[in-house]
PDB file of C-alpha atoms in Angstrom:
ATOM      1  CA  MET A   1     -15.207  -3.315 -15.601  1.00 98.00           C
ATOM      2  CA  VAL A   2     -15.934  -5.768 -12.810  1.00 98.00           C
ATOM      3  CA  VAL A   3     -17.728  -9.040 -13.475  1.00 98.00           C
ATOM      4  CA  GLY A   4     -18.909 -10.759 -10.331  1.00 97.00           C
ATOM      5  CA  ALA A   5     -19.572  -7.389  -8.706  1.00 97.00           C
ATOM      6  CA  SER A   6     -22.613  -8.403  -6.671  1.00 96.00           C
ATOM      7  CA  ALA A   7     -20.813 -10.176  -3.811  1.00 95.00           C
ATOM      8  CA  GLY A   8     -17.540 -10.908  -2.080  1.00 95.00           C
ATOM      9  CA  ILE A   9     -14.266  -9.505  -3.373  1.00 97.00           C
ATOM     10  CA  GLY A  10     -15.812  -8.273  -6.636  1.00 97.00           C
ATOM     11  CA  ARG A  11     -18.377  -6.226  -4.722  1.00 97.00           C
ATOM     12  CA  ALA A  12     -15.785  -4.808  -2.325  1.00 98.00           C
ATOM     13  CA  PHE A  13     -13.458  -3.940  -5.214  1.00 98.00           C
ATOM     14  CA  ALA A  14     -16.216  -2.136  -7.119  1.00 98.00           C
ATOM     15  CA  ILE A  15     -17.246  -0.105  -4.072  1.00 98.00           C
ATOM     16  CA  ARG A  16     -13.673   0.877  -3.203  1.00 98.00           C
ATOM     17  CA  ALA A  17     -12.818   1.757  -6.826  1.00 98.00           C
ATOM     18  CA  GLY A  18     -16.004   3.808  -7.164  1.00 98.00           C
ATOM     19  CA  LYS A  19     -15.278   5.741  -3.992  1.00 97.00           C
ATOM     20  CA  GLU A  20     -11.805   6.467  -5.376  1.00 96.00           C
ATOM     21  CA  GLY A  21     -13.380   8.044  -8.450  1.00 96.00           C
ATOM     22  CA  ALA A  22     -13.278   5.208 -10.977  1.00 97.00           C
ATOM     23  CA  ARG A  23     -15.916   5.096 -13.709  1.00 98.00           C
ATOM     24  CA  LEU A  24     -17.482   1.667 -13.495  1.00 98.00           C
ATOM     25  CA  VAL A  25     -19.327  -1.009 -15.411  1.00 98.00           C
ATOM     26  CA  LEU A  26     -20.530  -3.668 -12.979  1.00 98.00           C
ATOM     27  CA  ALA A  27     -21.775  -7.088 -14.024  1.00 98.00           C
ATOM     28  CA  ALA A  28     -23.398 -10.028 -12.248  1.00 97.00           C
ATOM     29  CA  ARG A  29     -26.560 -12.111 -12.449  1.00 94.00           C
ATOM     30  CA  ARG A  30     -28.403 -10.485  -9.526  1.00 90.00           C
ATOM     31  CA  THR A  31     -29.683  -7.056 -10.506  1.00 91.00           C
ATOM     32  CA  ASP A  32     -30.957  -6.198  -7.017  1.00 92.00           C
ATOM     33  CA  LYS A  33     -27.503  -6.747  -5.558  1.00 94.00           C
ATOM     34  CA  LEU A  34     -25.879  -4.780  -8.383  1.00 96.00           C
ATOM     35  CA  ASP A  35     -28.148  -1.827  -7.673  1.00 96.00           C
ATOM     36  CA  GLU A  36     -26.967  -1.861  -4.061  1.00 97.00           C
ATOM     37  CA  VAL A  37     -23.333  -1.817  -5.196  1.00 98.00           C
ATOM     38  CA  VAL A  38     -23.941   1.075  -7.599  1.00 97.00           C
ATOM     39  CA  ALA A  39     -25.532   3.073  -4.787  1.00 97.00           C
ATOM     40  CA  GLU A  40     -22.690   2.372  -2.367  1.00 97.00           C
ATOM     41  CA  ALA A  41     -19.963   2.954  -4.962  1.00 98.00           C
ATOM     42  CA  GLY A  42     -21.460   6.283  -5.921  1.00 97.00           C
ATOM     43  CA  GLY A  43     -22.292   5.401  -9.510  1.00 97.00           C
ATOM     44  CA  GLY A  44     -21.695   2.947 -12.319  1.00 97.00           C
ATOM     45  CA  ALA A  45     -23.564   1.101 -15.032  1.00 98.00           C
ATOM     46  CA  ALA A  46     -25.112  -2.168 -13.806  1.00 98.00           C
ATOM     47  CA  VAL A  47     -25.432  -4.982 -16.343  1.00 98.00           C
ATOM     48  CA  ALA A  48     -27.231  -8.265 -15.607  1.00 97.00           C
ATOM     49  CA  VAL A  49     -25.225 -11.036 -17.263  1.00 97.00           C
ATOM     50  CA  ASP A  50     -24.576 -14.750 -17.035  1.00 97.00           C
ATOM     51  CA  VAL A  51     -21.016 -15.358 -18.196  1.00 97.00           C
ATOM     52  CA  ARG A  52     -22.042 -18.822 -19.394  1.00 97.00           C
ATOM     53  CA  ASN A  53     -24.017 -17.093 -22.157  1.00 97.00           C
ATOM     54  CA  PRO A  54     -21.718 -15.767 -24.942  1.00 97.00           C
ATOM     55  CA  ALA A  55     -24.378 -13.270 -26.030  1.00 98.00           C
ATOM     56  CA  ASP A  56     -24.388 -11.796 -22.520  1.00 98.00           C
ATOM     57  CA  CYS A  57     -20.600 -11.449 -22.629  1.00 98.00           C
ATOM     58  CA  GLN A  58     -20.801  -9.643 -25.949  1.00 98.00           C
ATOM     59  CA  ARG A  59     -23.552  -7.352 -24.665  1.00 98.00           C
ATOM     60  CA  LEU A  60     -21.462  -6.562 -21.603  1.00 98.00           C
ATOM     61  CA  ALA A  61     -18.515  -5.523 -23.769  1.00 98.00           C
ATOM     62  CA  GLU A  62     -20.793  -3.267 -25.808  1.00 98.00           C
ATOM     63  CA  VAL A  63     -21.995  -1.550 -22.632  1.00 98.00           C
ATOM     64  CA  SER A  64     -18.378  -1.193 -21.465  1.00 98.00           C
ATOM     65  CA  GLY A  65     -17.454   0.511 -24.721  1.00 98.00           C
ATOM     66  CA  GLN A  66     -20.494   2.787 -24.716  1.00 98.00           C
ATOM     67  CA  THR A  67     -20.094   3.742 -21.046  1.00 98.00           C
ATOM     68  CA  LEU A  68     -16.328   3.959 -20.645  1.00 98.00           C
ATOM     69  CA  GLY A  69     -15.041   4.405 -24.171  1.00 97.00           C
ATOM     70  CA  ASN A  70     -12.076   2.191 -23.311  1.00 97.00           C
ATOM     71  CA  VAL A  71     -11.438  -0.193 -20.434  1.00 98.00           C
ATOM     72  CA  ASP A  72      -8.174   0.103 -18.495  1.00 98.00           C
ATOM     73  CA  ILE A  73      -8.979  -2.506 -15.808  1.00 98.00           C
ATOM     74  CA  LEU A  74     -11.048  -5.647 -16.271  1.00 98.00           C
ATOM     75  CA  LEU A  75     -11.511  -7.740 -13.137  1.00 98.00           C
ATOM     76  CA  ALA A  76     -13.078 -11.194 -13.471  1.00 98.00           C
ATOM     77  CA  SER A  77     -14.284 -12.081  -9.992  1.00 97.00           C
ATOM     78  CA  SER A  78     -17.219 -14.323 -10.872  1.00 91.00           C
ATOM     79  CA  GLY A  79     -16.937 -17.956  -9.843  1.00 92.00           C
ATOM     80  CA  TYR A  80     -18.730 -21.154  -8.919  1.00 94.00           C
ATOM     81  CA  ALA A  81     -17.588 -23.880  -6.524  1.00 94.00           C
ATOM     82  CA  PRO A  82     -19.436 -27.144  -5.975  1.00 94.00           C
ATOM     83  CA  LEU A  83     -18.454 -28.781  -2.684  1.00 96.00           C
ATOM     84  CA  LYS A  84     -18.342 -32.434  -3.700  1.00 96.00           C
ATOM     85  CA  MET A  85     -16.069 -35.335  -2.953  1.00 97.00           C
ATOM     86  CA  PHE A  86     -14.319 -36.172  -6.199  1.00 97.00           C
ATOM     87  CA  ALA A  87     -16.046 -39.530  -6.640  1.00 98.00           C
ATOM     88  CA  ASP A  88     -19.405 -37.774  -6.292  1.00 97.00           C
ATOM     89  CA  THR A  89     -18.642 -35.002  -8.794  1.00 97.00           C
ATOM     90  CA  THR A  90     -21.058 -35.331 -11.711  1.00 97.00           C
ATOM     91  CA  ILE A  91     -20.929 -34.342 -15.358  1.00 98.00           C
ATOM     92  CA  ASP A  92     -23.273 -31.459 -14.584  1.00 97.00           C
ATOM     93  CA  ASP A  93     -20.934 -30.268 -11.805  1.00 96.00           C
ATOM     94  CA  TRP A  94     -18.012 -30.270 -14.231  1.00 98.00           C
ATOM     95  CA  ARG A  95     -19.991 -28.405 -16.880  1.00 97.00           C
ATOM     96  CA  ASP A  96     -21.214 -25.752 -14.450  1.00 96.00           C
ATOM     97  CA  VAL A  97     -17.818 -25.072 -12.903  1.00 97.00           C
ATOM     98  CA  PHE A  98     -15.892 -24.941 -16.191  1.00 98.00           C
ATOM     99  CA  GLU A  99     -18.521 -22.919 -18.045  1.00 98.00           C
ATOM    100  CA  THR A 100     -18.452 -20.331 -15.244  1.00 97.00           C
ATOM    101  CA  ASN A 101     -14.830 -20.269 -14.105  1.00 98.00           C
ATOM    102  CA  VAL A 102     -12.995 -20.908 -17.371  1.00 98.00           C
ATOM    103  CA  ILE A 103     -15.096 -20.546 -20.511  1.00 98.00           C
ATOM    104  CA  GLY A 104     -17.137 -17.639 -19.139  1.00 98.00           C
ATOM    105  CA  VAL A 105     -14.028 -15.681 -18.135  1.00 98.00           C
ATOM    106  CA  HIS A 106     -12.479 -16.414 -21.541  1.00 98.00           C
ATOM    107  CA  GLU A 107     -15.585 -15.107 -23.314  1.00 98.00           C
ATOM    108  CA  VAL A 108     -15.669 -11.922 -21.221  1.00 98.00           C
ATOM    109  CA  ILE A 109     -12.028 -11.208 -22.076  1.00 98.00           C
ATOM    110  CA  ARG A 110     -12.473 -12.088 -25.742  1.00 98.00           C
ATOM    111  CA  ALA A 111     -15.511  -9.838 -26.093  1.00 98.00           C
ATOM    112  CA  HIS A 112     -13.672  -6.908 -24.484  1.00 98.00           C
ATOM    113  CA  LEU A 113     -10.560  -7.001 -26.686  1.00 98.00           C
ATOM    114  CA  PRO A 114     -11.859  -4.226 -28.992  1.00 98.00           C
ATOM    115  CA  VAL A 115     -12.378  -1.846 -26.055  1.00 98.00           C
ATOM    116  CA  LEU A 116      -9.271  -2.521 -23.953  1.00 98.00           C
ATOM    117  CA  VAL A 117      -6.606   0.174 -23.791  1.00 98.00           C
ATOM    118  CA  PRO A 118      -3.228  -1.072 -25.147  1.00 97.00           C
ATOM    119  CA  SER A 119      -1.803  -1.614 -21.639  1.00 97.00           C
ATOM    120  CA  ALA A 120      -5.006  -2.755 -19.939  1.00 98.00           C
ATOM    121  CA  ILE A 121      -4.851  -4.790 -16.739  1.00 98.00           C
ATOM    122  CA  VAL A 122      -6.929  -7.938 -17.177  1.00 98.00           C
ATOM    123  CA  ALA A 123      -7.109  -9.676 -13.816  1.00 98.00           C
ATOM    124  CA  ALA A 124      -8.780 -12.979 -12.957  1.00 98.00           C
ATOM    125  CA  MET A 125      -9.321 -14.340  -9.477  1.00 98.00           C
ATOM    126  CA  SER A 126      -7.779 -17.724  -8.768  1.00 98.00           C
ATOM    127  CA  SER A 127      -7.473 -19.733  -5.570  1.00 97.00           C
ATOM    128  CA  ASP A 128      -4.811 -21.076  -3.239  1.00 96.00           C
ATOM    129  CA  SER A 129      -6.501 -24.470  -3.705  1.00 96.00           C
ATOM    130  CA  VAL A 130      -4.614 -24.818  -7.005  1.00 97.00           C
ATOM    131  CA  ARG A 131      -1.258 -25.083  -5.225  1.00 96.00           C
ATOM    132  CA  HIS A 132      -2.653 -26.477  -1.980  1.00 96.00           C
ATOM    133  CA  PRO A 133      -5.370 -29.031  -2.860  1.00 95.00           C
ATOM    134  CA  HIS A 134      -8.464 -29.057  -0.666  1.00 96.00           C
ATOM    135  CA  ALA A 135     -10.644 -32.124  -0.225  1.00 97.00           C
ATOM    136  CA  ALA A 136     -14.121 -31.740  -1.792  1.00 97.00           C
ATOM    137  CA  LEU A 137     -12.964 -28.854  -4.009  1.00 97.00           C
ATOM    138  CA  GLY A 138     -11.416 -30.953  -6.760  1.00 97.00           C
ATOM    139  CA  ALA A 139     -13.550 -29.654  -9.628  1.00 97.00           C
ATOM    140  CA  TYR A 140     -13.206 -26.058  -8.452  1.00 97.00           C
ATOM    141  CA  SER A 141      -9.415 -26.171  -8.106  1.00 97.00           C
ATOM    142  CA  SER A 142      -9.149 -27.943 -11.469  1.00 98.00           C
ATOM    143  CA  SER A 143     -11.101 -25.123 -13.090  1.00 98.00           C
ATOM    144  CA  LYS A 144      -8.887 -22.494 -11.485  1.00 98.00           C
ATOM    145  CA  ALA A 145      -5.774 -24.335 -12.670  1.00 98.00           C
ATOM    146  CA  ALA A 146      -7.228 -24.276 -16.177  1.00 98.00           C
ATOM    147  CA  LEU A 147      -7.988 -20.560 -15.804  1.00 98.00           C
ATOM    148  CA  GLU A 148      -4.376 -19.881 -14.834  1.00 98.00           C
ATOM    149  CA  ARG A 149      -3.130 -21.677 -17.946  1.00 98.00           C
ATOM    150  CA  CYS A 150      -5.597 -19.661 -20.038  1.00 98.00           C
ATOM    151  CA  LEU A 151      -3.972 -16.477 -18.763  1.00 98.00           C
ATOM    152  CA  VAL A 152      -0.582 -17.821 -19.882  1.00 98.00           C
ATOM    153  CA  SER A 153      -1.971 -18.308 -23.393  1.00 98.00           C
ATOM    154  CA  TRP A 154      -3.477 -14.827 -23.392  1.00 98.00           C
ATOM    155  CA  ARG A 155      -0.084 -13.340 -22.466  1.00 98.00           C
ATOM    156  CA  LEU A 156       1.629 -15.312 -25.210  1.00 98.00           C
ATOM    157  CA  GLU A 157      -0.764 -14.251 -27.954  1.00 98.00           C
ATOM    158  CA  LYS A 158      -1.690 -10.737 -26.768  1.00 98.00           C
ATOM    159  CA  PRO A 159       1.507  -9.122 -25.466  1.00 97.00           C
ATOM    160  CA  GLY A 160       1.119  -5.607 -24.150  1.00 96.00           C
ATOM    161  CA  TYR A 161      -2.027  -6.331 -22.179  1.00 98.00           C
ATOM    162  CA  ARG A 162      -1.237  -7.134 -18.571  1.00 98.00           C
ATOM    163  CA  PHE A 163      -2.949 -10.419 -17.747  1.00 98.00           C
ATOM    164  CA  ALA A 164      -2.809 -10.886 -13.975  1.00 98.00           C
ATOM    165  CA  CYS A 165      -3.567 -14.026 -12.010  1.00 98.00           C
ATOM    166  CA  VAL A 166      -4.745 -13.096  -8.516  1.00 98.00           C
ATOM    167  CA  GLU A 167      -4.412 -16.047  -6.137  1.00 98.00           C
ATOM    168  CA  VAL A 168      -6.483 -15.510  -3.001  1.00 97.00           C
ATOM    169  CA  GLY A 169      -6.387 -17.438   0.252  1.00 96.00           C
ATOM    170  CA  GLY A 170      -9.090 -17.765   2.888  1.00 93.00           C
ATOM    171  CA  THR A 171     -11.406 -14.750   2.833  1.00 94.00           C
ATOM    172  CA  VAL A 172     -14.554 -14.219   4.897  1.00 92.00           C
ATOM    173  CA  PRO A 173     -17.354 -13.390   4.682  1.00 86.00           C
ATOM    174  CA  THR A 174     -18.199 -14.198   1.063  1.00 85.00           C
ATOM    175  CA  ASP A 175     -20.937 -16.150  -0.718  1.00 81.00           C
ATOM    176  CA  PHE A 176     -18.401 -18.883  -1.522  1.00 80.00           C
ATOM    177  CA  THR A 177     -19.784 -21.403   0.989  1.00 78.00           C
ATOM    178  CA  SER A 178     -23.423 -20.284   0.946  1.00 75.00           C
ATOM    179  CA  HIS A 179     -24.654 -23.307  -1.027  1.00 81.00           C
ATOM    180  CA  PHE A 180     -22.352 -25.893   0.531  1.00 91.00           C
ATOM    181  CA  ASP A 181     -23.850 -28.887   2.289  1.00 92.00           C
ATOM    182  CA  PRO A 182     -23.227 -28.204   6.015  1.00 92.00           C
ATOM    183  CA  GLY A 183     -22.423 -31.823   6.827  1.00 95.00           C
ATOM    184  CA  LEU A 184     -19.914 -32.204   4.016  1.00 96.00           C
ATOM    185  CA  LEU A 185     -18.444 -28.782   4.787  1.00 94.00           C
ATOM    186  CA  ASP A 186     -17.821 -29.886   8.370  1.00 95.00           C
ATOM    187  CA  THR A 187     -16.066 -33.035   7.127  1.00 96.00           C
ATOM    188  CA  ALA A 188     -14.009 -31.098   4.590  1.00 96.00           C
ATOM    189  CA  LEU A 189     -13.108 -28.391   7.100  1.00 94.00           C
ATOM    190  CA  ASN A 190     -11.761 -30.982   9.529  1.00 95.00           C
ATOM    191  CA  ASP A 191      -9.576 -32.331   6.734  1.00 96.00           C
ATOM    192  CA  TRP A 192      -8.380 -28.845   5.787  1.00 95.00           C
ATOM    193  CA  LEU A 193      -7.538 -28.098   9.428  1.00 95.00           C
ATOM    194  CA  SER A 194      -5.645 -31.353   9.846  1.00 95.00           C
ATOM    195  CA  ARG A 195      -3.444 -30.468   6.869  1.00 94.00           C
ATOM    196  CA  GLY A 196      -2.760 -26.880   7.917  1.00 95.00           C
ATOM    197  CA  LEU A 197      -4.824 -25.301   5.126  1.00 95.00           C
ATOM    198  CA  VAL A 198      -6.767 -22.855   7.309  1.00 95.00           C
ATOM    199  CA  GLN A 199      -5.055 -19.750   8.699  1.00 94.00           C
ATOM    200  CA  GLU A 200      -5.624 -18.601  12.268  1.00 95.00           C
ATOM    201  CA  THR A 201      -7.015 -15.339  10.900  1.00 95.00           C
ATOM    202  CA  ARG A 202      -8.534 -14.827   7.468  1.00 94.00           C
ATOM    203  CA  MET A 203      -8.733 -11.819   5.211  1.00 97.00           C
ATOM    204  CA  THR A 204     -11.874  -9.789   4.597  1.00 97.00           C
ATOM    205  CA  PRO A 205     -13.149  -8.994   1.091  1.00 97.00           C
ATOM    206  CA  GLU A 206     -12.657  -5.304   1.878  1.00 97.00           C
ATOM    207  CA  ALA A 207      -8.984  -5.790   2.795  1.00 98.00           C
ATOM    208  CA  VAL A 208      -8.330  -7.827  -0.345  1.00 98.00           C
ATOM    209  CA  ALA A 209     -10.130  -5.222  -2.455  1.00 98.00           C
ATOM    210  CA  ASP A 210      -8.140  -2.370  -0.910  1.00 98.00           C
ATOM    211  CA  ALA A 211      -4.881  -4.150  -1.751  1.00 98.00           C
ATOM    212  CA  LEU A 212      -5.968  -4.797  -5.337  1.00 98.00           C
ATOM    213  CA  VAL A 213      -7.290  -1.283  -5.950  1.00 98.00           C
ATOM    214  CA  GLY A 214      -4.028   0.179  -4.640  1.00 97.00           C
ATOM    215  CA  THR A 215      -1.911  -2.201  -6.731  1.00 97.00           C
ATOM    216  CA  PHE A 216      -3.841  -1.643  -9.943  1.00 97.00           C
ATOM    217  CA  ALA A 217      -4.075   2.120  -9.458  1.00 95.00           C
ATOM    218  CA  GLY A 218      -0.323   2.306  -8.980  1.00 94.00           C
ATOM    219  CA  ALA A 219       0.281   0.269 -12.134  1.00 97.00           C
ATOM    220  CA  ILE A 220      -2.060   2.202 -14.441  1.00 94.00           C
ATOM    221  CA  ASP A 221       0.509   4.924 -15.100  1.00 90.00           C
ATOM    222  CA  SER A 222       3.374   2.413 -15.454  1.00 95.00           C
ATOM    223  CA  PRO A 223       2.445   0.384 -18.548  1.00 95.00           C
ATOM    224  CA  ASP A 224       5.870  -1.264 -18.674  1.00 94.00           C
ATOM    225  CA  VAL A 225       5.281  -2.951 -15.305  1.00 95.00           C
ATOM    226  CA  GLY A 226       3.598  -6.343 -15.603  1.00 94.00           C
ATOM    227  CA  LEU A 227       1.385  -7.927 -12.967  1.00 95.00           C
ATOM    228  CA  GLU A 228       1.525 -11.587 -13.924  1.00 96.00           C
ATOM    229  CA  SER A 229       1.016 -13.110 -10.492  1.00 97.00           C
ATOM    230  CA  ILE A 230      -0.397 -11.621  -7.312  1.00 98.00           C
ATOM    231  CA  VAL A 231      -0.756 -13.789  -4.203  1.00 98.00           C
ATOM    232  CA  LEU A 232      -2.901 -12.545  -1.329  1.00 98.00           C
ATOM    233  CA  LYS A 233      -3.071 -14.620   1.836  1.00 96.00           C
ATOM    234  CA  SER A 234      -3.254 -14.074   5.553  1.00 97.00           C
ATOM    235  CA  PRO A 235       0.198 -13.746   7.161  1.00 96.00           C
ATOM    236  CA  SER A 236      -1.032 -15.636  10.235  1.00 96.00           C
ATOM    237  CA  ALA A 237       0.054 -19.151  11.094  1.00 95.00           C
ATOM    238  CA  PRO A 238      -2.048 -22.153  10.060  1.00 94.00           C
ATOM    239  CA  MET A 239      -4.538 -23.447  12.590  1.00 91.00           C
ATOM    240  CA  ARG A 240      -3.550 -26.780  14.112  1.00 76.00           C
ATOM    241  CA  VAL A 241      -5.863 -29.471  15.451  1.00 70.00           C
TER     242      VAL A 241
END
């Protein structure tokens, strides 16, 4: 089951997994984009959901159970990032980012507990901005830090399931920056460059997805192997200005 399957890494993962023969449930808000993914992946059940709505999360889990019987991989790739300087970050920004990136992921996992296989891989996408703070992404990186701590609590209380934090560095193209203010993005990018936070070459969603599909597929038949932390970043040197 892939939530956030309509774009970026989630989309690329779903397509690669489908082409490898996986049976899929694909979730996102945009049904037209989901239909495209189903066609390219070669099949799958598309479910329009907003993870901020608990009823949608519950309905998604019901579809997962009806379609797959049991879920062996759950990938949470949905996310929201407001580009705002910290002093300009509003209450609404905080609500939107935490309801999507933390509470929504929690509700998806919680709703799927009855249909997870005993050694299921439950993976959530995090960001290198947690360990390497980026200007104008304070609310986003805070939400991802909270998500990472949520995974620690899940591991503590639900041993046996393999809760994996997937930290991802710069990846293009994705929809991540599509709603960013161009002027502020230019200012932020200059700051990121000055602090060595941008690699000379960046990963593609397809390359990241290929690595994850291979990793998860290899771990499916080895339930005693945990996948607590996966870090994917370009091996290139940082850009210098």
